[in-house]
Amino acid sequence: MVVYDNYTTVEGVERVRAYSDQNMMIERDGALYSEADDFTYQQRVYTETDIPIDIEPSPIDEDIVQKAEAFDYLTGRSDGDE
């Protein structure tokens, strides 16, 4: 079942979080989501699917990690001691 939790942000904005109580993906207009966070006025409705949310982190390509570290080093975001 899709659960809708209404809440108000610190700034006073009314929002609603939608998620499956069975840890399944939810769907709206053909797009899949693990959860959704919308403005309350949008009144979006989601449908629970039979696709489980992948709780295992996906493997990270080591090449991507190395490129990100190099970029951080070159742009000064890293001190190089990591």
mmCIF file of C-alpha atoms in Angstrom:
data_model
loop_
_atom_site.group_PDB
_atom_site.id
_atom_site.type_symbol
_atom_site.label_atom_id
_atom_site.label_comp_id
_atom_site.label_asym_id
_atom_site.label_seq_id
_atom_site.Cartn_x
_atom_site.Cartn_y
_atom_site.Cartn_z
ATOM 1 C CA MET A 1 0.000 0.000 0.000
ATOM 2 C CA VAL A 2 1.238 3.506 -0.752
ATOM 3 C CA VAL A 3 1.572 5.604 2.395
ATOM 4 C CA TYR A 4 1.212 9.390 2.263
ATOM 5 C CA ASP A 5 2.826 11.385 5.086
ATOM 6 C CA ASN A 6 1.965 15.081 5.176
ATOM 7 C CA TYR A 7 4.436 17.455 6.782
ATOM 8 C CA THR A 8 5.343 21.131 6.879
ATOM 9 C CA THR A 9 8.883 22.332 6.244
ATOM 10 C CA VAL A 10 10.686 24.799 8.487
ATOM 11 C CA GLU A 11 9.837 27.451 5.897
ATOM 12 C CA GLY A 12 6.124 26.635 6.274
ATOM 13 C CA VAL A 13 5.707 24.771 2.978
ATOM 14 C CA GLU A 14 3.178 21.929 3.069
ATOM 15 C CA ARG A 15 4.583 18.744 1.510
ATOM 16 C CA VAL A 16 3.668 15.082 1.242
ATOM 17 C CA ARG A 17 5.994 12.089 1.151
ATOM 18 C CA ALA A 18 4.746 8.959 -0.629
ATOM 19 C CA TYR A 19 6.273 5.496 -0.226
ATOM 20 C CA SER A 20 5.392 1.809 -0.158
ATOM 21 C CA ASP A 21 4.841 0.162 3.206
ATOM 22 C CA GLN A 22 6.071 -3.112 1.617
ATOM 23 C CA ASN A 23 9.415 -1.695 0.374
ATOM 24 C CA MET A 24 8.263 -1.786 -3.266
ATOM 25 C CA MET A 25 8.725 0.797 -6.003
ATOM 26 C CA ILE A 26 5.839 3.196 -6.574
ATOM 27 C CA GLU A 27 4.720 4.417 -9.994
ATOM 28 C CA ARG A 28 3.100 7.516 -11.457
ATOM 29 C CA ASP A 29 2.605 8.215 -15.170
ATOM 30 C CA GLY A 30 4.935 5.377 -16.152
ATOM 31 C CA ALA A 31 7.864 6.528 -13.983
ATOM 32 C CA LEU A 32 9.128 4.421 -11.067
ATOM 33 C CA TYR A 33 10.189 5.849 -7.705
ATOM 34 C CA SER A 34 11.476 4.379 -4.457
ATOM 35 C CA GLU A 35 9.684 7.274 -2.761
ATOM 36 C CA ALA A 36 8.320 10.657 -3.747
ATOM 37 C CA ASP A 37 8.234 14.067 -2.080
ATOM 38 C CA ASP A 38 5.789 16.562 -3.549
ATOM 39 C CA PHE A 39 4.023 19.789 -2.705
ATOM 40 C CA THR A 40 0.676 19.003 -1.073
ATOM 41 C CA TYR A 41 -1.278 21.106 -3.585
ATOM 42 C CA GLN A 42 -0.117 18.836 -6.433
ATOM 43 C CA GLN A 43 -2.267 15.985 -5.058
ATOM 44 C CA ARG A 44 -0.217 13.348 -6.878
ATOM 45 C CA VAL A 45 -1.388 9.756 -6.647
ATOM 46 C CA TYR A 46 1.020 6.826 -6.841
ATOM 47 C CA THR A 47 0.483 3.106 -7.380
ATOM 48 C CA GLU A 48 2.481 0.416 -5.630
ATOM 49 C CA THR A 49 4.255 -1.975 -8.015
ATOM 50 C CA ASP A 50 5.495 -5.514 -7.464
ATOM 51 C CA ILE A 51 9.109 -4.385 -8.020
ATOM 52 C CA PRO A 52 11.141 -4.484 -4.800
ATOM 53 C CA ILE A 53 13.336 -1.520 -3.948
ATOM 54 C CA ASP A 54 16.946 -2.537 -4.429
ATOM 55 C CA ILE A 55 18.344 -2.097 -0.929
ATOM 56 C CA GLU A 56 21.800 -3.296 -1.932
ATOM 57 C CA PRO A 57 24.003 -0.419 -3.021
ATOM 58 C CA SER A 58 24.897 -0.706 -6.664
ATOM 59 C CA PRO A 59 28.566 -1.337 -7.360
ATOM 60 C CA ILE A 60 30.541 1.789 -8.153
ATOM 61 C CA ASP A 61 32.809 1.733 -11.149
ATOM 62 C CA GLU A 62 36.370 2.243 -9.849
ATOM 63 C CA ASP A 63 37.190 4.361 -12.913
ATOM 64 C CA ILE A 64 34.421 6.807 -11.982
ATOM 65 C CA VAL A 65 35.724 7.036 -8.415
ATOM 66 C CA GLN A 66 39.263 7.731 -9.633
ATOM 67 C CA LYS A 67 38.046 10.424 -12.018
ATOM 68 C CA ALA A 68 36.015 12.085 -9.261
ATOM 69 C CA GLU A 69 39.008 12.042 -6.907
ATOM 70 C CA ALA A 70 41.251 13.508 -9.619
ATOM 71 C CA PHE A 71 38.712 16.238 -10.342
ATOM 72 C CA ASP A 72 38.452 17.089 -6.635
ATOM 73 C CA TYR A 73 42.242 17.236 -6.366
ATOM 74 C CA LEU A 74 42.624 19.442 -9.445
ATOM 75 C CA THR A 75 39.887 21.847 -8.381
ATOM 76 C CA GLY A 76 41.178 22.129 -4.812
ATOM 77 C CA ARG A 77 38.244 20.300 -3.247
ATOM 78 C CA SER A 78 40.639 17.723 -1.845
ATOM 79 C CA ASP A 79 43.878 18.129 0.086
ATOM 80 C CA GLY A 80 45.325 15.003 -1.560
ATOM 81 C CA ASP A 81 45.812 13.187 1.761
ATOM 82 C CA GLU A 82 42.702 11.047 1.460
#
